[in-house]
JSON list of C-alpha atoms in Angstrom, two decimals:
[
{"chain": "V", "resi": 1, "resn": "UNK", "atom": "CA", "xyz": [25.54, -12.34, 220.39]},
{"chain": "V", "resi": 2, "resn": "UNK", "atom": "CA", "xyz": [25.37, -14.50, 217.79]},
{"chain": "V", "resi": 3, "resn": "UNK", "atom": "CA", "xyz": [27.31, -16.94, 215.65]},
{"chain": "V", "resi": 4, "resn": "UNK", "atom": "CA", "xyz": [26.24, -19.11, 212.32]},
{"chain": "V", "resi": 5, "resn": "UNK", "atom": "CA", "xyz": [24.98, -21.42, 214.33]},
{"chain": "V", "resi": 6, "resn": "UNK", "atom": "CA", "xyz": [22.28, -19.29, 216.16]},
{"chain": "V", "resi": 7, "resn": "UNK", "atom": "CA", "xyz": [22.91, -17.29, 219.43]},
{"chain": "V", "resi": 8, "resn": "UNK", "atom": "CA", "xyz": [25.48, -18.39, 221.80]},
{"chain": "V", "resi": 9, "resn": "UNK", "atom": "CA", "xyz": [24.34, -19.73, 224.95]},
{"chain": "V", "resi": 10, "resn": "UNK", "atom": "CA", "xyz": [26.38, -19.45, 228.51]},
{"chain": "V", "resi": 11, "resn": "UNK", "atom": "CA", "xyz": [26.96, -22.52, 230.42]},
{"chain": "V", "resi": 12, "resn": "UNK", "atom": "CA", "xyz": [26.28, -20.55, 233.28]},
{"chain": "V", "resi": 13, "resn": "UNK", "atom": "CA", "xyz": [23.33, -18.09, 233.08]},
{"chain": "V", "resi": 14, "resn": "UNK", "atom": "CA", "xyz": [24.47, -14.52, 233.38]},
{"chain": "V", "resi": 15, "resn": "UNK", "atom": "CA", "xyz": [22.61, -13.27, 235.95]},
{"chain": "V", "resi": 16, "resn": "UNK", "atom": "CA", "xyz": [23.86, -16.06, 238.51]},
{"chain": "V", "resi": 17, "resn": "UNK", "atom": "CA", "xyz": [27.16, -14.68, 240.05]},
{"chain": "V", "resi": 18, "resn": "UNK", "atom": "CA", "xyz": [28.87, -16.97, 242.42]},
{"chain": "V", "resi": 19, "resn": "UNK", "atom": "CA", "xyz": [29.90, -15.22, 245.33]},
{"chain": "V", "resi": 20, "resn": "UNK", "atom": "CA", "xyz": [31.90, -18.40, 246.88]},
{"chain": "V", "resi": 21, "resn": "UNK", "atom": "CA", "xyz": [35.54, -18.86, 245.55]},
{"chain": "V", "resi": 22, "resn": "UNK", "atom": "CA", "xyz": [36.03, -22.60, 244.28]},
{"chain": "V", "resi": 23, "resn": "UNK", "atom": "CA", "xyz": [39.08, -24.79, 244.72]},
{"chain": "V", "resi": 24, "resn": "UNK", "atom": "CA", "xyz": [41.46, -24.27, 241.60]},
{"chain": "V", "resi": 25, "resn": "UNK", "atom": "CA", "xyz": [42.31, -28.36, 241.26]},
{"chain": "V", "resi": 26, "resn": "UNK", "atom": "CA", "xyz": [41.08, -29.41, 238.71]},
{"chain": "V", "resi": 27, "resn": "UNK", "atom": "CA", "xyz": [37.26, -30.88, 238.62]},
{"chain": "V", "resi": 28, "resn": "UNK", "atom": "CA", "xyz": [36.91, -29.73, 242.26]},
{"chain": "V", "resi": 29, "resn": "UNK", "atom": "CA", "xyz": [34.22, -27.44, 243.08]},
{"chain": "V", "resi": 30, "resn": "UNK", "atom": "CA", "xyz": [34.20, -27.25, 246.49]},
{"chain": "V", "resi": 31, "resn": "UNK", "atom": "CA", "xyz": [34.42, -23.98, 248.44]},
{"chain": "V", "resi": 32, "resn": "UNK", "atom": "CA", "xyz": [37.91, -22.83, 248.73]},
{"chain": "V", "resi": 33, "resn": "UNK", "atom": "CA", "xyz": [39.48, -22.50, 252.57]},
{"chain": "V", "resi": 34, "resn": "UNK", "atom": "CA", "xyz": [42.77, -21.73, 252.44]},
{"chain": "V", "resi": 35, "resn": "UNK", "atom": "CA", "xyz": [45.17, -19.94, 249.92]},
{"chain": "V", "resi": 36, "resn": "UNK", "atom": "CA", "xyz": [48.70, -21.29, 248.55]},
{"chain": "V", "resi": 37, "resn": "UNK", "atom": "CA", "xyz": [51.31, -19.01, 247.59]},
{"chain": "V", "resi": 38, "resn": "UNK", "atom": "CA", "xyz": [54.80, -20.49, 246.04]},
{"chain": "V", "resi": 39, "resn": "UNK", "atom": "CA", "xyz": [57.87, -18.64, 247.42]},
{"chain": "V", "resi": 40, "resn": "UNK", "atom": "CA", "xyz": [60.43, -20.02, 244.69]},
{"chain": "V", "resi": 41, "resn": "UNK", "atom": "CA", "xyz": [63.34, -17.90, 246.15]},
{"chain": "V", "resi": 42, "resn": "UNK", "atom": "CA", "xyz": [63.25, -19.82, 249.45]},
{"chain": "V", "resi": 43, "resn": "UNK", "atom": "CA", "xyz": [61.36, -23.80, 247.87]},
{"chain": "V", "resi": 44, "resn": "UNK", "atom": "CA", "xyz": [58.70, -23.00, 250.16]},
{"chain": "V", "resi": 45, "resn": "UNK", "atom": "CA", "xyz": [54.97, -23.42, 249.65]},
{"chain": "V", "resi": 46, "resn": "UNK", "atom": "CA", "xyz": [53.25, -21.30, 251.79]},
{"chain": "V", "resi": 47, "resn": "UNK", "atom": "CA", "xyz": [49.33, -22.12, 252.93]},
{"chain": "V", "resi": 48, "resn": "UNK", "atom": "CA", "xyz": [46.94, -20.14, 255.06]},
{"chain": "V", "resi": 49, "resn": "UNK", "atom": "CA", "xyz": [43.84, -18.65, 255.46]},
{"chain": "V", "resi": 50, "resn": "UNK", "atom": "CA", "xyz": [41.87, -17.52, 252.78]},
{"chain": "V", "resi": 51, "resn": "UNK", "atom": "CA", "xyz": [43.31, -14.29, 250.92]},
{"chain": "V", "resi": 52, "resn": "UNK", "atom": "CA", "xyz": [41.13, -11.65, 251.00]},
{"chain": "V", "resi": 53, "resn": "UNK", "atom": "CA", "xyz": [41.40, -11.53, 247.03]},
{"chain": "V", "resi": 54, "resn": "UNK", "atom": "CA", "xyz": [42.04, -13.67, 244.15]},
{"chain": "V", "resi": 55, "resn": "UNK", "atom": "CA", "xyz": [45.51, -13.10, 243.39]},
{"chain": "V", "resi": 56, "resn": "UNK", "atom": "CA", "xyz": [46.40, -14.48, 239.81]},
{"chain": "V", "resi": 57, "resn": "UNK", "atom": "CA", "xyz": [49.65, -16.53, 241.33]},
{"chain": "V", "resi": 58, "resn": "UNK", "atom": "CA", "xyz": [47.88, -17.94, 244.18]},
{"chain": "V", "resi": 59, "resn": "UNK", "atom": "CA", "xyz": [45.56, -20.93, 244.32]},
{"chain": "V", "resi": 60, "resn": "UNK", "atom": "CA", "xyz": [43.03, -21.33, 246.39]},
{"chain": "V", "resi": 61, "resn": "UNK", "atom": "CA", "xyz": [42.19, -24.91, 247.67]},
{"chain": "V", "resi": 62, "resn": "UNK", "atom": "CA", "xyz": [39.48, -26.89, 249.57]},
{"chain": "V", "resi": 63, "resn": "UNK", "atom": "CA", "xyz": [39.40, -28.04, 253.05]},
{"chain": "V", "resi": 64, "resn": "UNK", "atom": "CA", "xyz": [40.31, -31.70, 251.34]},
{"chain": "V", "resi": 65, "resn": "UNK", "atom": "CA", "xyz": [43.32, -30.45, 249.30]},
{"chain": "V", "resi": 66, "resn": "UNK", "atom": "CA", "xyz": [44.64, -28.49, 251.82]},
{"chain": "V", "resi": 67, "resn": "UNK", "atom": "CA", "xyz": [45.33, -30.90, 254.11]},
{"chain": "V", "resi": 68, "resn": "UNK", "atom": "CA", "xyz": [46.48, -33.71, 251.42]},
{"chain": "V", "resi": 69, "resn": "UNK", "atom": "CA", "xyz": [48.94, -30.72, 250.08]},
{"chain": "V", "resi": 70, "resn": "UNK", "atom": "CA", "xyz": [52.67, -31.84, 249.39]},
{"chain": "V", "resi": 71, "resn": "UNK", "atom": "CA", "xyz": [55.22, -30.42, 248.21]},
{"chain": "V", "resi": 72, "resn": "UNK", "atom": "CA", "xyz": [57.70, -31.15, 245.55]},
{"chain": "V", "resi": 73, "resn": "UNK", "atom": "CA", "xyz": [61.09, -32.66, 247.12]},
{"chain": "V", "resi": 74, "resn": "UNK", "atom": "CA", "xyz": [63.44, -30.21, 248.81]},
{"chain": "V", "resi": 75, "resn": "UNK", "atom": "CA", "xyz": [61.13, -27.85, 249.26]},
{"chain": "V", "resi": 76, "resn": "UNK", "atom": "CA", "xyz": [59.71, -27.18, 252.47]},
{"chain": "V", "resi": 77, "resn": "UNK", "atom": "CA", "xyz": [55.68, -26.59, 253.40]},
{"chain": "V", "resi": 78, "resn": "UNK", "atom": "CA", "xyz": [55.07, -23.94, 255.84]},
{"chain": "V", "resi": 79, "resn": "UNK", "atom": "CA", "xyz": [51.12, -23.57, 256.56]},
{"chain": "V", "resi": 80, "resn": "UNK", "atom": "CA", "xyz": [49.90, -20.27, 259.06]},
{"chain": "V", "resi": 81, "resn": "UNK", "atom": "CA", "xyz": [47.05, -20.77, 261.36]},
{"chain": "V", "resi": 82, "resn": "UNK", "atom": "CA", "xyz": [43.93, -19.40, 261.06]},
{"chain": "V", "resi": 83, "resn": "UNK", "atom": "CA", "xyz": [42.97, -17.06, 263.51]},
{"chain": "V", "resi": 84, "resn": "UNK", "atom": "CA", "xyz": [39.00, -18.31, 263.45]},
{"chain": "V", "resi": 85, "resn": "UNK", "atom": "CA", "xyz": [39.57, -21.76, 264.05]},
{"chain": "V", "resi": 86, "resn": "UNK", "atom": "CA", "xyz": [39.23, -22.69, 267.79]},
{"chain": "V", "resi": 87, "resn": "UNK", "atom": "CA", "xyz": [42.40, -23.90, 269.27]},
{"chain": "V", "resi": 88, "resn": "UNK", "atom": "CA", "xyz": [43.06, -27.44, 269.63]},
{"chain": "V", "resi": 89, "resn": "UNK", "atom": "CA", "xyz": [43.39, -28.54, 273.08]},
{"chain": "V", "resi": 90, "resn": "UNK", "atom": "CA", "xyz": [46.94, -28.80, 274.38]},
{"chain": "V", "resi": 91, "resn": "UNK", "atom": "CA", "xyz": [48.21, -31.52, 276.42]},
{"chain": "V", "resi": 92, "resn": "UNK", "atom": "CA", "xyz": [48.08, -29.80, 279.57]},
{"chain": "V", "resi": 93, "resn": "UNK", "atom": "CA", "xyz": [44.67, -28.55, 278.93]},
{"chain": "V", "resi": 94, "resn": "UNK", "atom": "CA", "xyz": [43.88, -32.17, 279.00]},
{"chain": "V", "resi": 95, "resn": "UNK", "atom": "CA", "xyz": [46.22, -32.78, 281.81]},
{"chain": "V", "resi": 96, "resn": "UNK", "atom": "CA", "xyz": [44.50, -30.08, 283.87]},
{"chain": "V", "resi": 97, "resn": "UNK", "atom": "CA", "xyz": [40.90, -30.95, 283.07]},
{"chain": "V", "resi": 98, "resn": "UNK", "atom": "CA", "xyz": [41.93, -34.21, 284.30]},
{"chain": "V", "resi": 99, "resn": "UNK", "atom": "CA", "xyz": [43.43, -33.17, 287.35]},
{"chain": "V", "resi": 100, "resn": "UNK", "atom": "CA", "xyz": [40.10, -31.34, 288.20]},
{"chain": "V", "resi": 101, "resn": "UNK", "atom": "CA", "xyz": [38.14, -34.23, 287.87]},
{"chain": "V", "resi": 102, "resn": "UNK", "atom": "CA", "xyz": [40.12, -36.13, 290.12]},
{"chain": "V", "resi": 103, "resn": "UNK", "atom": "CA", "xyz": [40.27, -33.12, 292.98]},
{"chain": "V", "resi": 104, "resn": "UNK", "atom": "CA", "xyz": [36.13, -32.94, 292.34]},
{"chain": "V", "resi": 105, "resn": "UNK", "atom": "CA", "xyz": [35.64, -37.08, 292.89]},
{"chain": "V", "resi": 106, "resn": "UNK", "atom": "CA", "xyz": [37.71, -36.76, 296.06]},
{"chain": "V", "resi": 107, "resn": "UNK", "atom": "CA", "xyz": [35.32, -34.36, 298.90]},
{"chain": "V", "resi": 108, "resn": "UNK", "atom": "CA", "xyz": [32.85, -37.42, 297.79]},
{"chain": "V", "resi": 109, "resn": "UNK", "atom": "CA", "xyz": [35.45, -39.82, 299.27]},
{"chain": "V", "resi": 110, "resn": "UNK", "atom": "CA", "xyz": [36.26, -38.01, 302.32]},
{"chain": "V", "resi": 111, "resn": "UNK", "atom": "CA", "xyz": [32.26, -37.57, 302.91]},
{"chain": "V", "resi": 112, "resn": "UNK", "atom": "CA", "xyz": [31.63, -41.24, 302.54]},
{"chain": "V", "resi": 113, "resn": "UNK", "atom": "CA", "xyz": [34.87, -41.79, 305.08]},
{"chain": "V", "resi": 114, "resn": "UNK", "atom": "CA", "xyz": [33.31, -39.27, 307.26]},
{"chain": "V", "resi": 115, "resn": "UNK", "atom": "CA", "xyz": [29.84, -40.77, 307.04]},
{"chain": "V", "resi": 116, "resn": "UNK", "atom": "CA", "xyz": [31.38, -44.51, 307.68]},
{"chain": "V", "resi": 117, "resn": "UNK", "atom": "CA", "xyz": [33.85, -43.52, 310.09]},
{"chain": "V", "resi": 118, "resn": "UNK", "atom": "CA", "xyz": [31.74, -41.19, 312.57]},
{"chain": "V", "resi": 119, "resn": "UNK", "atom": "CA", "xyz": [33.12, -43.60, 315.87]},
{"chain": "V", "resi": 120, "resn": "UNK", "atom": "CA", "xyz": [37.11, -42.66, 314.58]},
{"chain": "V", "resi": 121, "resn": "UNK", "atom": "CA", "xyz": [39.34, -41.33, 317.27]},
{"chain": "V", "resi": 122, "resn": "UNK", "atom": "CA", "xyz": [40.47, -37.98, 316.63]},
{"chain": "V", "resi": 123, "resn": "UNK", "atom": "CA", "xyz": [37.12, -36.95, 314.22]},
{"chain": "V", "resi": 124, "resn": "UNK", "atom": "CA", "xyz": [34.70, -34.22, 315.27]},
{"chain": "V", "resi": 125, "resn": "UNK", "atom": "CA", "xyz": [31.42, -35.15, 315.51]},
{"chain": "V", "resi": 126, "resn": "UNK", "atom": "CA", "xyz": [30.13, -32.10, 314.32]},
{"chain": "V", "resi": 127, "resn": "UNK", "atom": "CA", "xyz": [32.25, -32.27, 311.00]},
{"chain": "V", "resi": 128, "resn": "UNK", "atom": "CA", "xyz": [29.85, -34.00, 308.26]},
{"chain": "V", "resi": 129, "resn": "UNK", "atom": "CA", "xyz": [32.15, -33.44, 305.27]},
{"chain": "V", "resi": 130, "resn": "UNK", "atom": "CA", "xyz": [35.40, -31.66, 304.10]},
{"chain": "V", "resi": 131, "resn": "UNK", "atom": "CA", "xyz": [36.80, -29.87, 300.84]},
{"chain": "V", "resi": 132, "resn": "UNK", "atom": "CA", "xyz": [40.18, -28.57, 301.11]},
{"chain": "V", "resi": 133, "resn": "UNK", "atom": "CA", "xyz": [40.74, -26.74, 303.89]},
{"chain": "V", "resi": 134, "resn": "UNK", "atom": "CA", "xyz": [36.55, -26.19, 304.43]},
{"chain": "V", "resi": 135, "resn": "UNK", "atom": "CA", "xyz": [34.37, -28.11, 307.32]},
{"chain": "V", "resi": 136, "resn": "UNK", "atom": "CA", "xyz": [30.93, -28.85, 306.62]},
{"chain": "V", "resi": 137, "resn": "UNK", "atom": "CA", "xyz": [29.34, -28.79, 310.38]},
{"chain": "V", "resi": 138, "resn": "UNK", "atom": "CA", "xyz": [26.08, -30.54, 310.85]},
{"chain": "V", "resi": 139, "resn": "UNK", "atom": "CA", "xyz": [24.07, -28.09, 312.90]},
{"chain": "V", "resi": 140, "resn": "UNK", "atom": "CA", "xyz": [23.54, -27.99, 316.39]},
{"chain": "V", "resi": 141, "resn": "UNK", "atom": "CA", "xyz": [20.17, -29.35, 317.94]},
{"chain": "V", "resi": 142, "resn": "UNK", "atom": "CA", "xyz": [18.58, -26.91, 320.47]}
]
C-alpha cells in the first residue's frame, strides 16, 4: 500500500502476532490476568480470571491494576477466585501446623526426662523413651 508520501509502514511488523493479551489501561503493556465486566443493572464491577476471549465490553487488566481496581461510589466490587491460584493458608492451617510442631518437640522432652530421671520411683527401667501412647524399650542384655 501506498500513499503520496511513499509506502506506508506498520508500527508493528506484520508477521509478528502477539499471542499474549495486554492490559487495556492506558500505556500499560503488561500481560493481562484477570477480566472486568461492568454489571450496570446491579452497580457492580465484576473481576475474575481471565476470559477465555476478548469480549468488546470487557477489559482485561494486569496483575497491578487488578488489585489497585476501585470502583465508582455506590457501586459494589465483587472479584471470583481463580481456580489455578494455590489457596492461601487459612488460620487454622496455621493453627494446626503449629500445633504439630509443638506435639513433635515434646517425645524429645519426655526422652531427655527419661534419660535424666532413670533413678524416678514409679519409671521402668527398660522404658528409654515415649510418644503417645508408644514405649521405646532398650533391649535386653543376654
Amino acid at each position: 500500500m501506498e500513499s503520496r508520501r511513499g509506502p506506508l509502514k506498520s508500527a508493528v511488523p506484520s508477521n509478528v502476532v502477539s499471542l499474549v493479551r495486554r492490559c487495556s489501561r492506558t500505556a500499560c503493556g503488561r500481560p493481562a490476568v484477570a477480566t472486568l465486566t461492568y454489571v450496570y443493572a446491579d452497580s457492580t464491577a465484576v473481576l475474575g480470571p481471565l476470559a477465555t476471549y476478548a469480549e468488546p465490553h470487557c477489559y482485561d487488566l494486569c496483575a497491578e491494576h487488578s488489585e489497585r481496581l476501585t470502583a465508582p461510589r455506590g457501586w459494589e466490587v465483587v472479584r471470583l477466585a481463580d481456580g489455578s491460584a494455590p489457596p492461601r493458608p487459612s488460620g487454622d492451617d496455621l493453627e494446626a501446623l503449629a500445633n504439630a510442631v509443638r506435639e513433635a518437640a515434646r517425645p524429645q522432652e519426655r526422652a531427655a526426662e527419661a534419660g535424666g530421671g532413670a533413678g524416678r520411683s514409679g519409671a521402668d527401667p527398660m522404658e528409654v523413651a515415649r510418644r503417645g501412647h508408644l514405649r521405646v524399650l532398650r533391649s535386653p542384655e543376654s
